[in-house]
Amino acid sequence: MAEIEREAMEYDVVIVGAGPAGLSAAIRLKQLDADLEVVVLEKGSEVGAHILSGAVLDPSGLNALIPDWKEKGAPLNVEVKEDNFLMLGEAGHVRIPNFPMPPLMNNHGNYIVSMGNVCRWMAEQAEELGIEIFPGMACSELVYGENGEVKGVVAGEFGKNPDGTPGPSYEPGMELHGKYVFISEGVRGSLAKEVINKYDLAAGKDVQKYGVGMKEIWEIDPAKHKEGTVTHTMGWPLGSNAGGGSFIYHLDNNQVYVGFVVHLNYKNPHLFPYMEFQRFKHHPVVAQLLEGGKRVAYGARAITEGGYQSMPKLVAPGVALLGCSAGMVNVPRIKGNHNAMLSGKAAAEAAYDAIKAERSGDELTAYEADVRDGAIGKDLKMVRNVKPMWSKWGLTASLAFGGLDMWTNNLFGFSFFGTLSHGKNDAEATEEASKHKPIDYPKPDGVLSFDRLTNVSFAMTNHEESQPCHLQLGNADTPIAVNLPKFAEPAQRYCPAGVYEVVEKDGQPEFVINFQNCVHCKTCDIKDPSQNITWTTPQGGDGPNYPNM
């Protein structure tokens, strides 16, 4: 649609995504120079709508950005009081003592938070500084300059027909140009993918790895609630079928975040991550906690797990990748928000120096150096071998050797193992269905466990049905012709929102995409064994609407 003419607005810095990275960048830019023109574009209906709430936040990023956040009323109200690590068997558990854990695993001084509410508060701080924030403005395209640099984005395009042509109420959107563009879309964003591919930013880096995280918010019996308690589990029900584990965080108001992560490098295409999560809640430890309570929200999202060796080059002409767009999650700590904030701050400082020097559209090499050599690089480098150890050697060996590796990195700054490689990407890790047995999952009871479609209704997701499907197939025949006979079409199972189905029509199997259910986790874009599904940005405002909790 290159022939469409659009109005253009000029800014110093254009930021895609109002998550912790993008908002931190915006705030820092205005702290450095109140006269800079900064805009933040958010595809959710409001800031925080697409942020899957519930995290343990290391406040180091916020301390660096807004040192007086307590006085300014940041919603960090529940400090971690107790840390528990459990190894689950089918009917029992063993508690892993805290003392052998490396210091970086200690949650003392961290907070159980709703990241959606943290981002809403950060947006208020940004707006007070004069930053323009436009929610409901999905960025559908990058705009390139004459020399091949990224000079802006197209945002606010609405009204396309299902076939992609302009409909009767079509609005072409606007081009927003900047001296620099920051991409902070979160995990596996479509613009970040384009930037990484166009400029070959992953050259010389290890493959990126991912997990799918599913989360429910529960209101439980006050007698069972222990505000500030953090519990992580490993083992059952996944066993040797997949890597992953759970977390249970007790926040305030008798609420708990119950989450489950499955590493997406599992081999058996019959594995059903969502049903593993539902089965987990029937473990005696978890069931006892949740019985008598009620689930009030559900959501899912992919998590970057590749770490230090998988981060692509972070800059290209005119553009920088921030936070989860570059993969800055510390896997053993299950934390990335602090690094996202630090990356936003570092990118802002590099852009400020460049603009002050009357530069634009070039590579912000100072940002790359800051991330690699500063606090973010140090945080990720210490844990770089934990995930590849888990993938190659299994849970027990990774606990022993991963713990040793974190200790030596923490105490002496070196690793006996060097830097291990992840090997295959997650799609390639999927083996043919004939090599594995189907897994018999118990039917959800509607009390502790729920079917997918019922749970998706608690994500409050919505997509205008008349728009083009944002889940695009490279080849429409591949799901039935290749994935079904070879892999038992795993899209039916790896999607935590029930988007994909194989139904019978006129005696033949047919692949159906229920894109209205999509919660924007992007698991399909990652795990499809034929790499035939591409997640693209739907109309602005569409998608999940996670609650203000």
XYZ file of C-alpha atoms in Angstrom:
549
model
C 0.000 0.000 0.000
C 2.924 2.292 -0.756
C 0.719 4.518 -2.918
C -1.294 5.717 0.084
C -0.456 9.241 1.174
C -0.219 9.900 4.885
C 0.318 12.956 6.988
C 3.591 13.016 8.896
C 4.508 14.335 12.324
C 8.098 15.029 13.338
C 9.611 14.160 16.720
C 13.055 13.816 18.175
C 12.389 10.254 19.360
C 9.528 7.913 18.454
C 8.971 5.050 20.915
C 6.934 1.954 20.027
C 5.400 0.357 23.122
C 4.359 1.758 26.498
C 5.878 -1.020 28.574
C 8.601 -0.544 31.201
C 11.351 -0.122 28.576
C 9.562 2.389 26.368
C 8.234 4.479 29.235
C 11.634 4.515 30.931
C 13.222 5.790 27.727
C 10.610 8.527 27.377
C 10.967 9.651 30.982
C 14.760 9.713 30.839
C 14.775 11.746 27.611
C 12.605 14.425 29.211
C 14.672 14.377 32.387
C 17.720 15.161 30.277
C 16.084 17.825 28.096
C 12.546 19.099 28.693
C 12.466 20.531 25.170
C 12.882 17.207 23.374
C 9.806 16.097 21.408
C 9.021 12.526 22.455
C 6.035 10.352 21.547
C 5.080 6.889 22.846
C 2.759 4.688 20.755
C 0.866 1.880 22.501
C -1.182 -0.757 20.677
C -3.316 -1.568 23.732
C -6.571 0.254 24.401
C -4.834 1.900 27.358
C -1.382 1.760 28.912
C -1.160 -1.550 30.762
C -3.974 -3.279 28.850
C -1.511 -5.689 27.204
C 0.778 -6.047 30.237
C 0.187 -9.442 31.842
C 0.105 -8.383 35.483
C 1.915 -10.170 38.249
C 5.647 -10.108 38.771
C 8.381 -9.874 41.365
C 10.063 -6.594 40.532
C 13.717 -5.907 41.251
C 13.532 -2.128 41.850
C 17.076 -1.433 40.626
C 15.816 -0.095 37.311
C 13.252 2.147 38.953
C 15.827 3.329 41.503
C 18.079 4.451 38.675
C 15.279 6.155 36.753
C 13.116 7.728 39.456
C 14.990 7.554 42.782
C 12.068 9.120 44.697
C 9.489 6.668 43.379
C 8.190 5.938 46.887
C 7.407 9.587 47.532
C 5.735 9.797 44.125
C 3.366 6.947 44.940
C 4.658 4.130 42.742
C 2.457 1.043 43.207
C 5.161 -1.083 44.830
C 3.256 -1.947 47.985
C 4.056 -5.571 48.760
C 7.664 -6.306 49.658
C 8.785 -9.922 49.459
C 8.897 -11.411 52.959
C 9.420 -15.110 52.287
C 11.052 -17.155 49.505
C 10.148 -20.818 48.911
C 11.613 -23.223 46.337
C 9.799 -26.548 45.967
C 10.512 -29.677 43.935
C 7.176 -31.330 43.215
C 6.370 -34.998 42.821
C 2.921 -36.168 41.803
C 1.627 -36.311 45.364
C 4.265 -34.605 47.486
C 7.088 -32.115 47.484
C 10.555 -31.399 48.815
C 11.571 -27.908 49.859
C 14.957 -26.802 48.531
C 16.730 -24.802 51.249
C 17.580 -21.212 50.486
C 21.179 -21.171 51.759
C 22.768 -22.981 48.745
C 21.138 -20.497 46.377
C 23.428 -17.887 44.799
C 22.798 -14.383 46.188
C 21.245 -13.230 42.924
C 18.332 -15.640 43.558
C 17.422 -13.886 46.812
C 14.258 -11.806 46.549
C 14.991 -9.673 49.595
C 14.219 -6.058 48.720
C 12.046 -6.978 45.732
C 8.320 -6.300 45.371
C 5.294 -8.273 44.209
C 3.583 -5.945 41.754
C 1.044 -5.587 38.999
C 3.250 -4.501 36.098
C 0.149 -3.163 34.393
C -0.347 -0.752 37.276
C 3.366 0.065 37.431
C 3.231 1.018 33.744
C 0.091 3.090 34.285
C 1.893 4.976 37.035
C 4.978 5.418 34.848
C 2.748 6.799 32.096
C 1.438 9.404 34.550
C 5.014 10.419 35.355
C 5.790 10.643 31.643
C 2.761 12.786 30.857
C 3.632 15.164 33.692
C 6.946 15.708 31.894
C 5.118 16.607 28.681
C 5.471 13.299 26.849
C 2.743 12.453 24.339
C 1.351 8.930 24.813
C -1.106 7.591 22.229
C -2.865 4.335 23.268
C -4.820 2.330 20.710
C -2.213 3.241 18.078
C -0.736 0.034 16.717
C 2.389 0.496 14.616
C 1.866 -1.501 11.448
C 4.915 -0.529 9.383
C 8.389 0.896 9.606
C 9.270 3.940 7.519
C 12.722 4.017 5.945
C 14.775 7.027 4.915
C 16.723 7.651 1.726
C 19.862 5.993 3.087
C 18.139 2.870 4.364
C 17.831 4.086 7.938
C 14.682 3.685 10.041
C 13.125 7.131 10.226
C 9.685 6.392 11.660
C 6.600 4.213 11.850
C 3.067 4.085 10.486
C 0.519 4.145 13.310
C -3.250 4.274 13.578
C -4.205 2.445 10.400
C -7.838 1.265 10.674
C -10.678 -0.046 8.549
C -9.111 -2.643 6.280
C -11.293 -5.369 4.821
C -10.550 -9.005 5.718
C -8.569 -9.334 2.472
C -6.351 -6.389 3.427
C -7.831 -3.859 1.022
C -9.127 -0.494 2.304
C -12.713 -0.716 3.551
C -15.400 1.979 3.451
C -14.221 3.459 6.772
C -10.522 3.098 6.023
C -8.129 5.441 7.819
C -4.558 5.352 6.488
C -2.961 6.353 9.773
C -0.028 8.698 10.139
C 3.692 8.549 9.730
C 5.556 9.536 12.876
C 9.159 10.407 12.118
C 12.001 10.684 14.590
C 15.692 11.321 14.632
C 15.705 7.918 16.358
C 13.096 5.172 16.725
C 13.029 2.914 19.776
C 11.368 -0.511 19.423
C 10.037 -1.708 22.772
C 7.185 -3.982 21.661
C 7.953 -6.814 24.043
C 8.684 -10.412 23.059
C 8.797 -11.359 19.346
C 7.320 -8.095 18.113
C 6.689 -7.779 14.392
C 8.711 -4.571 13.938
C 11.637 -5.942 15.931
C 11.620 -9.077 13.757
C 11.742 -6.896 10.649
C 14.632 -4.820 11.997
C 16.605 -7.898 13.081
C 16.140 -9.548 9.674
C 16.710 -6.451 7.522
C 19.954 -5.465 9.228
C 21.068 -9.045 10.058
C 21.356 -8.147 13.732
C 21.378 -11.795 14.856
C 24.521 -12.599 12.861
C 27.116 -14.239 15.092
C 24.656 -14.632 17.970
C 23.113 -17.787 19.385
C 19.500 -18.659 18.552
C 16.873 -16.979 20.686
C 14.944 -19.286 23.037
C 11.465 -18.844 24.499
C 8.956 -20.104 27.000
C 5.208 -19.646 27.191
C 4.008 -18.231 30.494
C 0.382 -18.594 31.565
C -1.037 -16.809 34.567
C -4.230 -16.629 36.592
C -5.111 -14.168 39.320
C -7.003 -15.757 42.200
C -8.811 -14.355 45.215
C -8.294 -16.865 48.004
C -9.489 -17.546 51.527
C -7.976 -14.836 53.781
C -6.940 -17.543 56.248
C -4.614 -19.013 53.610
C -3.239 -15.723 52.347
C 0.346 -14.785 53.280
C 1.107 -11.358 51.847
C 4.653 -11.092 50.510
C 5.227 -14.840 50.063
C 6.944 -16.002 46.866
C 6.955 -19.681 45.900
C 8.620 -21.251 42.867
C 8.254 -24.911 41.906
C 9.897 -27.316 39.483
C 9.293 -30.942 38.551
C 5.740 -32.303 38.354
C 3.718 -32.265 36.162
C 6.275 -31.605 33.410
C 8.869 -34.148 34.502
C 11.116 -35.065 31.571
C 8.559 -33.955 28.970
C 9.594 -30.305 29.080
C 11.516 -27.723 31.041
C 9.653 -25.140 33.071
C 8.065 -24.509 36.434
C 5.614 -22.403 38.350
C 5.354 -19.338 40.535
C 2.840 -18.343 43.188
C 3.008 -14.760 44.462
C 0.874 -13.513 47.365
C 0.120 -9.848 46.812
C -2.346 -7.743 48.831
C -6.160 -7.938 49.044
C -6.107 -11.734 49.468
C -4.957 -12.171 45.879
C -2.345 -14.516 44.465
C -0.727 -14.701 41.049
C -0.550 -18.344 39.942
C 1.702 -18.802 36.940
C 3.188 -21.631 34.928
C 6.020 -21.508 32.381
C 6.778 -24.169 29.776
C 10.016 -23.900 27.825
C 9.151 -24.070 24.131
C 12.028 -26.360 23.157
C 9.988 -29.439 24.105
C 10.199 -32.362 21.663
C 6.811 -34.067 21.957
C 4.258 -32.306 19.722
C 1.479 -33.922 21.760
C 2.461 -31.813 24.775
C -0.285 -29.368 25.762
C 1.244 -26.523 27.811
C -2.106 -25.059 28.857
C -3.309 -28.418 30.182
C -0.029 -28.917 32.032
C -0.821 -25.644 33.809
C -4.332 -26.773 34.659
C -3.078 -30.142 35.908
C -0.479 -28.384 38.086
C -3.227 -26.683 40.117
C -4.446 -30.095 41.296
C -1.186 -30.806 43.104
C -1.989 -31.016 46.835
C 0.202 -28.006 47.683
C -1.557 -25.798 45.139
C -5.061 -27.223 45.449
C -5.070 -26.655 49.210
C -4.212 -22.995 48.637
C -6.808 -22.362 45.928
C -9.767 -24.369 47.249
C -12.549 -22.029 48.271
C -11.115 -19.223 46.147
C -12.013 -17.950 42.694
C -10.076 -17.156 39.546
C -10.605 -13.544 38.463
C -8.260 -13.144 35.463
C -6.228 -15.163 32.961
C -3.561 -14.350 30.393
C -0.534 -15.678 28.561
C 2.585 -14.409 26.861
C 5.873 -15.649 25.488
C 9.053 -15.081 27.483
C 12.530 -14.646 26.025
C 14.915 -17.190 27.528
C 18.044 -17.070 25.366
C 19.790 -14.553 27.569
C 23.223 -13.023 27.108
C 24.450 -15.078 24.145
C 21.174 -14.724 22.238
C 20.747 -10.954 22.370
C 21.006 -9.597 18.821
C 22.941 -6.500 17.972
C 20.801 -3.784 19.562
C 21.203 -0.953 17.070
C 20.895 -0.272 13.358
C 20.739 3.047 11.504
C 18.092 5.157 13.211
C 16.724 2.404 15.449
C 17.397 0.652 18.769
C 15.866 -2.472 20.350
C 14.879 -2.161 24.013
C 13.952 -4.633 26.756
C 12.221 -7.848 25.717
C 12.417 -6.838 22.054
C 16.079 -7.763 22.446
C 15.631 -10.534 25.040
C 16.837 -9.203 28.409
C 15.122 -11.661 30.771
C 17.188 -13.283 33.521
C 15.757 -16.812 33.257
C 16.602 -18.337 36.674
C 15.356 -15.181 38.415
C 12.255 -14.978 36.134
C 12.869 -11.239 35.959
C 13.285 -8.844 33.077
C 11.436 -5.672 34.011
C 14.436 -4.156 35.802
C 16.611 -4.717 32.730
C 13.884 -3.312 30.487
C 13.895 -0.097 32.533
C 17.684 0.100 32.508
C 17.746 -0.435 28.747
C 15.252 2.384 28.223
C 17.371 4.683 30.360
C 20.556 3.743 28.487
C 18.967 4.200 25.055
C 17.616 7.602 26.084
C 21.029 8.773 27.258
C 22.660 7.637 24.017
C 19.998 9.365 21.915
C 20.236 12.559 23.967
C 23.997 12.752 23.416
C 23.547 12.090 19.697
C 20.826 14.708 19.240
C 22.846 17.224 21.244
C 25.707 16.573 18.808
C 23.265 17.208 15.921
C 23.287 13.589 14.774
C 20.303 11.589 13.569
C 19.546 8.325 11.808
C 22.853 6.682 12.703
C 23.690 3.794 15.030
C 23.559 4.518 18.758
C 26.705 2.538 19.490
C 26.933 4.030 22.979
C 23.671 2.288 23.870
C 24.988 -1.066 22.681
C 28.152 -0.619 24.761
C 26.169 0.424 27.836
C 23.993 -2.684 27.697
C 26.793 -5.149 26.976
C 29.272 -3.751 29.489
C 26.970 -2.338 32.159
C 24.476 -3.631 34.707
C 22.320 -5.479 32.150
C 25.238 -7.375 30.649
C 26.543 -8.270 34.095
C 23.110 -9.515 35.201
C 22.647 -11.734 32.136
C 26.229 -12.953 31.792
C 26.217 -14.505 35.280
C 23.295 -16.788 34.378
C 24.035 -17.409 30.691
C 24.569 -21.159 31.047
C 21.536 -22.068 33.152
C 19.073 -22.391 30.270
C 21.351 -24.371 27.891
C 22.288 -26.692 30.762
C 18.610 -27.318 31.496
C 17.857 -27.952 27.823
C 20.779 -30.339 27.272
C 21.214 -32.099 30.600
C 17.829 -31.964 32.276
C 16.515 -30.449 35.483
C 18.607 -32.250 38.114
C 21.954 -31.677 36.412
C 21.106 -28.076 35.627
C 20.291 -27.398 39.285
C 23.669 -28.708 40.369
C 25.887 -27.352 37.592
C 23.801 -24.220 37.056
C 24.070 -23.390 40.735
C 27.834 -23.954 40.649
C 28.138 -21.791 37.547
C 26.165 -18.930 39.092
C 28.266 -19.106 42.251
C 31.606 -18.989 40.398
C 30.353 -16.154 38.196
C 29.132 -14.258 41.239
C 32.253 -14.759 43.340
C 35.054 -14.824 40.773
C 33.575 -13.501 37.533
C 34.316 -16.617 35.470
C 32.664 -19.860 34.400
C 34.171 -23.346 34.216
C 31.851 -23.942 31.257
C 32.625 -20.855 29.198
C 29.504 -19.881 27.279
C 27.297 -22.793 26.272
C 25.231 -22.767 23.096
C 21.491 -23.351 22.957
C 21.643 -25.476 19.799
C 18.365 -25.686 17.868
C 15.677 -23.051 17.912
C 12.356 -23.993 19.492
C 10.580 -24.791 16.226
C 13.391 -27.124 15.137
C 13.297 -28.880 18.518
C 9.828 -30.274 17.747
C 10.044 -33.936 16.764
C 7.660 -35.966 14.634
C 4.532 -37.206 16.379
C 5.335 -40.834 15.488
C 8.290 -40.709 17.905
C 6.082 -39.854 20.882
C 2.963 -41.062 22.638
C -0.095 -38.828 23.020
C -0.572 -37.508 26.555
C -3.881 -38.163 28.317
C -4.876 -35.014 30.203
C -7.646 -35.058 32.827
C -10.727 -33.024 31.980
C -10.854 -29.638 33.766
C -13.219 -29.718 36.746
C -14.440 -26.108 36.463
C -13.363 -25.434 40.046
C -9.550 -25.479 40.076
C -8.979 -26.124 36.372
C -10.768 -24.680 33.357
C -11.081 -25.214 29.632
C -9.217 -22.764 27.417
C -12.154 -20.878 25.972
C -13.669 -20.258 29.401
C -10.341 -18.974 30.654
C -9.779 -16.783 27.589
C -12.975 -14.928 28.459
C -11.155 -13.816 31.629
C -8.461 -12.170 29.472
C -11.144 -9.804 28.110
C -9.591 -10.122 24.648
C -11.360 -8.653 21.658
C -10.647 -8.289 17.942
C -12.859 -6.643 15.371
C -13.967 -9.573 13.205
C -14.126 -7.547 9.986
C -10.392 -6.753 10.023
C -7.725 -8.904 8.327
C -6.558 -11.908 10.321
C -3.342 -10.830 12.044
C -2.097 -14.441 12.161
C -0.782 -15.005 8.665
C 0.061 -18.309 7.027
C 3.010 -18.456 4.668
C 1.355 -21.381 2.903
C -2.319 -22.109 3.564
C -1.837 -25.817 2.749
C 0.988 -26.486 5.224
C -1.104 -27.056 8.400
C -3.050 -29.960 6.854
C -0.566 -31.199 4.257
C 2.554 -31.131 6.481
C 1.922 -30.323 10.138
C -1.059 -32.641 10.620
C 0.466 -35.906 9.350
C 3.976 -35.157 10.547
C 3.440 -33.351 13.860
C -0.260 -33.986 14.683
C -0.686 -30.228 14.038
C 0.629 -28.954 17.390
C -0.943 -25.498 16.935
C -4.080 -27.098 18.388
C -2.157 -27.521 21.641
C 0.693 -25.029 21.965
C -1.646 -22.026 21.684
C -2.861 -21.082 25.202
C -5.959 -19.329 23.812
C -7.551 -21.954 21.554
C -6.946 -19.935 18.391
C -6.167 -22.923 16.145
C -8.393 -25.898 15.397
C -8.488 -28.795 12.970
C -12.131 -29.515 12.101
C -13.776 -31.866 9.638
C -15.539 -30.343 6.633
C -17.086 -32.490 3.922
C -15.142 -35.439 5.279
C -11.790 -33.645 5.069
C -9.689 -31.948 7.770
C -9.633 -28.149 7.687
C -7.406 -25.730 9.584
C -9.341 -22.943 11.328
C -7.875 -19.769 12.832
C -10.082 -18.162 15.501
C -8.020 -14.980 15.643
C -10.621 -13.260 17.850
C -9.334 -15.406 20.767
C -5.708 -14.289 20.413
C -4.076 -12.905 23.576
C -0.943 -11.797 21.679
C 1.400 -14.303 23.327
C 3.073 -15.024 19.933
C 3.755 -18.681 20.799
C 2.571 -19.718 17.328
C 5.133 -17.469 15.660
C 7.828 -19.213 17.709
C 6.841 -22.874 17.992
C 5.201 -23.749 14.666
C 7.506 -26.529 13.385
C 7.162 -25.378 9.765
C 7.642 -21.706 10.726
C 4.539 -21.019 8.659
C 2.698 -18.670 11.054
C 3.589 -15.005 11.384
C 2.060 -12.839 14.104
C 1.407 -9.309 12.885
C -0.022 -6.289 14.654
C -3.837 -6.101 14.599
C -5.800 -2.862 14.711
C -4.925 -0.575 17.596
C -6.668 -1.307 20.858
C -7.531 -4.884 19.904
C -6.290 -7.780 21.995
C -6.425 -8.528 25.717
C -7.600 -6.006 28.275
C -5.960 -7.154 31.461
C -7.509 -5.845 34.670
C -6.164 -3.054 36.886
C -5.012 -5.435 39.607
